[in-house]
PDB file of C-alpha atoms in Angstrom:
ATOM      1  CA  UNK A   1     108.844  -9.602-138.268  1.00 80.00           C
ATOM      2  CA  UNK A   2     110.465  -7.496-141.287  1.00 86.00           C
ATOM      3  CA  UNK A   3     108.195  -7.487-144.268  1.00 92.00           C
ATOM      4  CA  UNK A   4     108.772  -6.056-147.726  1.00 94.00           C
ATOM      5  CA  UNK A   5     112.156  -4.605-147.031  1.00 93.00           C
ATOM      6  CA  UNK A   6     115.706  -4.683-148.446  1.00 93.00           C
ATOM      7  CA  UNK A   7     118.471  -5.568-145.821  1.00 89.00           C
ATOM      8  CA  UNK A   8     121.598  -5.511-147.780  1.00 87.00           C
ATOM      9  CA  UNK A   9     125.395  -4.265-147.729  1.00 83.00           C
ATOM     10  CA  UNK A  10     125.598  -3.823-144.150  1.00 78.00           C
ATOM     11  CA  UNK A  11     128.413  -4.742-141.858  1.00 72.00           C
ATOM     12  CA  UNK A  12     128.504  -5.465-137.949  1.00 66.00           C
ATOM     13  CA  UNK A  13     130.759  -6.706-135.549  1.00 67.00           C
ATOM     14  CA  UNK A  14     129.007 -10.018-135.504  1.00 67.00           C
ATOM     15  CA  UNK A  15     128.028 -10.428-139.371  1.00 66.00           C
ATOM     16  CA  UNK A  16     126.851  -9.186-142.541  1.00 63.00           C
ATOM     17  CA  UNK A  17     123.173  -7.574-142.929  1.00 67.00           C
ATOM     18  CA  UNK A  18     121.331  -9.334-140.002  1.00 68.00           C
ATOM     19  CA  UNK A  19     122.318 -11.395-137.145  1.00 67.00           C
ATOM     20  CA  UNK A  20     120.034 -13.119-134.891  1.00 63.00           C
ATOM     21  CA  UNK A  21     120.673 -12.911-131.143  1.00 65.00           C
ATOM     22  CA  UNK A  22     120.696 -15.892-128.772  1.00 65.00           C
ATOM     23  CA  UNK A  23     117.483 -17.723-128.639  1.00 66.00           C
ATOM     24  CA  UNK A  24     115.976 -15.307-131.318  1.00 69.00           C
ATOM     25  CA  UNK A  25     114.500 -16.815-134.487  1.00 69.00           C
ATOM     26  CA  UNK A  26     114.735 -14.377-137.336  1.00 75.00           C
ATOM     27  CA  UNK A  27     111.903 -13.593-139.441  1.00 84.00           C
ATOM     28  CA  UNK A  28     111.652 -11.887-142.600  1.00 89.00           C
ATOM     29  CA  UNK A  29     108.702 -12.033-145.051  1.00 93.00           C
ATOM     30  CA  UNK A  30     109.189 -11.012-148.820  1.00 95.00           C
ATOM     31  CA  UNK A  31     112.348  -9.078-148.289  1.00 94.00           C
ATOM     32  CA  UNK A  32     115.674  -9.018-149.954  1.00 93.00           C
ATOM     33  CA  UNK A  33     118.814  -9.903-147.887  1.00 89.00           C
ATOM     34  CA  UNK A  34     121.700 -12.296-147.790  1.00 85.00           C
ATOM     35  CA  UNK A  35     122.192 -14.670-146.468  1.00 81.00           C
ATOM     36  CA  UNK A  36     118.465 -15.907-146.432  1.00 82.00           C
ATOM     37  CA  UNK A  37     119.703 -19.438-144.761  1.00 79.00           C
ATOM     38  CA  UNK A  38     118.517 -19.441-141.308  1.00 76.00           C
ATOM     39  CA  UNK A  39     115.749 -17.094-141.931  1.00 80.00           C
ATOM     40  CA  UNK A  40     112.018 -18.245-141.429  1.00 84.00           C
ATOM     41  CA  UNK A  41     109.549 -16.486-143.510  1.00 90.00           C
ATOM     42  CA  UNK A  42     108.213 -16.794-147.208  1.00 93.00           C
ATOM     43  CA  UNK A  43     109.039 -15.200-150.442  1.00 94.00           C
ATOM     44  CA  UNK A  44     112.466 -13.680-149.590  1.00 93.00           C
ATOM     45  CA  UNK A  45     115.127 -12.936-152.280  1.00 94.00           C
ATOM     46  CA  UNK A  46     118.882 -13.317-151.715  1.00 93.00           C
ATOM     47  CA  UNK A  47     119.984 -11.309-154.578  1.00 93.00           C
ATOM     48  CA  UNK A  48     121.533  -7.897-155.367  1.00 93.00           C
ATOM     49  CA  UNK A  49     118.541  -5.639-155.238  1.00 94.00           C
ATOM     50  CA  UNK A  50     120.292  -3.226-157.947  1.00 94.00           C
ATOM     51  CA  UNK A  51     120.050   0.113-156.677  1.00 92.00           C
ATOM     52  CA  UNK A  52     119.937   2.803-158.921  1.00 85.00           C
ATOM     53  CA  UNK A  53     121.924   5.962-158.397  1.00 80.00           C
ATOM     54  CA  UNK A  54     122.857   4.967-154.461  1.00 76.00           C
ATOM     55  CA  UNK A  55     119.735   6.644-152.964  1.00 84.00           C
ATOM     56  CA  UNK A  56     117.939   3.229-152.280  1.00 88.00           C
ATOM     57  CA  UNK A  57     115.520   3.445-155.169  1.00 92.00           C
ATOM     58  CA  UNK A  58     115.437   0.525-157.375  1.00 94.00           C
ATOM     59  CA  UNK A  59     116.975   0.567-160.978  1.00 92.00           C
ATOM     60  CA  UNK A  60     115.226  -1.235-163.973  1.00 90.00           C
ATOM     61  CA  UNK A  61     115.745  -5.143-163.906  1.00 92.00           C
ATOM     62  CA  UNK A  62     115.931  -5.031-159.931  1.00 95.00           C
ATOM     63  CA  UNK A  63     114.624  -8.494-158.500  1.00 96.00           C
ATOM     64  CA  UNK A  64     112.825  -6.345-155.778  1.00 96.00           C
ATOM     65  CA  UNK A  65     110.287  -4.706-158.392  1.00 95.00           C
ATOM     66  CA  UNK A  66     106.685  -5.820-157.637  1.00 95.00           C
ATOM     67  CA  UNK A  67     108.367  -8.671-155.433  1.00 96.00           C
ATOM     68  CA  UNK A  68     106.783  -7.823-152.310  1.00 95.00           C
ATOM     69  CA  UNK A  69     103.271  -8.949-150.659  1.00 95.00           C
ATOM     70  CA  UNK A  70     100.506  -6.217-150.577  1.00 94.00           C
ATOM     71  CA  UNK A  71      99.035  -5.590-147.105  1.00 93.00           C
ATOM     72  CA  UNK A  72      96.141  -4.325-145.691  1.00 92.00           C
ATOM     73  CA  UNK A  73      97.101  -0.822-145.443  1.00 91.00           C
ATOM     74  CA  UNK A  74      98.735  -0.343-148.554  1.00 91.00           C
ATOM     75  CA  UNK A  75      95.864   0.934-151.145  1.00 90.00           C
ATOM     76  CA  UNK A  76      96.060   4.248-149.596  1.00 90.00           C
ATOM     77  CA  UNK A  77      99.433   4.172-148.521  1.00 93.00           C
ATOM     78  CA  UNK A  78     102.684   6.153-149.841  1.00 95.00           C
ATOM     79  CA  UNK A  79     106.108   5.479-150.429  1.00 94.00           C
ATOM     80  CA  UNK A  80     108.914   7.815-148.987  1.00 94.00           C
ATOM     81  CA  UNK A  81     108.526   9.913-152.222  1.00 92.00           C
ATOM     82  CA  UNK A  82     104.682  10.249-151.621  1.00 94.00           C
ATOM     83  CA  UNK A  83     104.037   7.791-154.353  1.00 92.00           C
ATOM     84  CA  UNK A  84     101.245   5.034-154.056  1.00 93.00           C
ATOM     85  CA  UNK A  85     102.492   1.765-152.588  1.00 93.00           C
ATOM     86  CA  UNK A  86     100.657  -0.356-154.831  1.00 91.00           C
ATOM     87  CA  UNK A  87     101.737  -0.255-158.852  1.00 83.00           C
ATOM     88  CA  UNK A  88      98.800   0.675-160.543  1.00 82.00           C
ATOM     89  CA  UNK A  89      99.312  -1.317-163.595  1.00 84.00           C
ATOM     90  CA  UNK A  90     100.344  -4.824-161.830  1.00 88.00           C
ATOM     91  CA  UNK A  91      98.852  -4.170-158.481  1.00 92.00           C
ATOM     92  CA  UNK A  92     101.956  -5.151-156.659  1.00 93.00           C
ATOM     93  CA  UNK A  93     104.082  -3.731-154.133  1.00 95.00           C
ATOM     94  CA  UNK A  94     108.200  -3.472-154.449  1.00 95.00           C
ATOM     95  CA  UNK A  95     110.629  -4.337-151.798  1.00 96.00           C
ATOM     96  CA  UNK A  96     111.841  -1.561-150.181  1.00 94.00           C
ATOM     97  CA  UNK A  97     111.196   2.169-149.121  1.00 94.00           C
ATOM     98  CA  UNK A  98     110.528   3.630-152.734  1.00 94.00           C
ATOM     99  CA  UNK A  99     108.405   2.195-155.255  1.00 93.00           C
ATOM    100  CA  UNK A 100     110.136   1.798-158.960  1.00 91.00           C
ATOM    101  CA  UNK A 101     109.162   4.442-161.357  1.00 83.00           C
ATOM    102  CA  UNK A 102     110.172   3.823-164.856  1.00 77.00           C
ATOM    103  CA  UNK A 103     111.640   6.736-166.543  1.00 73.00           C
ATOM    104  CA  UNK A 104     109.769   8.066-169.866  1.00 65.00           C
ATOM    105  CA  UNK A 105     106.157   8.606-171.010  1.00 66.00           C
ATOM    106  CA  UNK A 106     103.551   6.035-169.972  1.00 64.00           C
ATOM    107  CA  UNK A 107     100.192   6.129-171.387  1.00 70.00           C
ATOM    108  CA  UNK A 108      96.931   4.631-170.032  1.00 68.00           C
ATOM    109  CA  UNK A 109      94.196   4.177-172.418  1.00 75.00           C
ATOM    110  CA  UNK A 110      90.302   3.246-171.381  1.00 74.00           C
TER     111      UNK A 110
END
């Protein structure tokens, strides 16, 4: 099963993005792909993920920000940049391999 992933803008000989083989039921949960018709699973999006500079990182306004599902291993897990997988403000994970990091200054007061 594929989870918390983005599978977009791919092409192959049998179709775009993902194609299930004969007798295989594709299953994705909380992932962004197209088409979502024919998939089994929950929380999937069929939308442009709005990648930033073409490096797989999400840009502001991406429908994939905070749209994943938190899993048991994530509280101590990190993304490919070494940043925490769980957003410390809204406590949700993003779809994709990088957590969205807003630019600018952020302050946290207690």
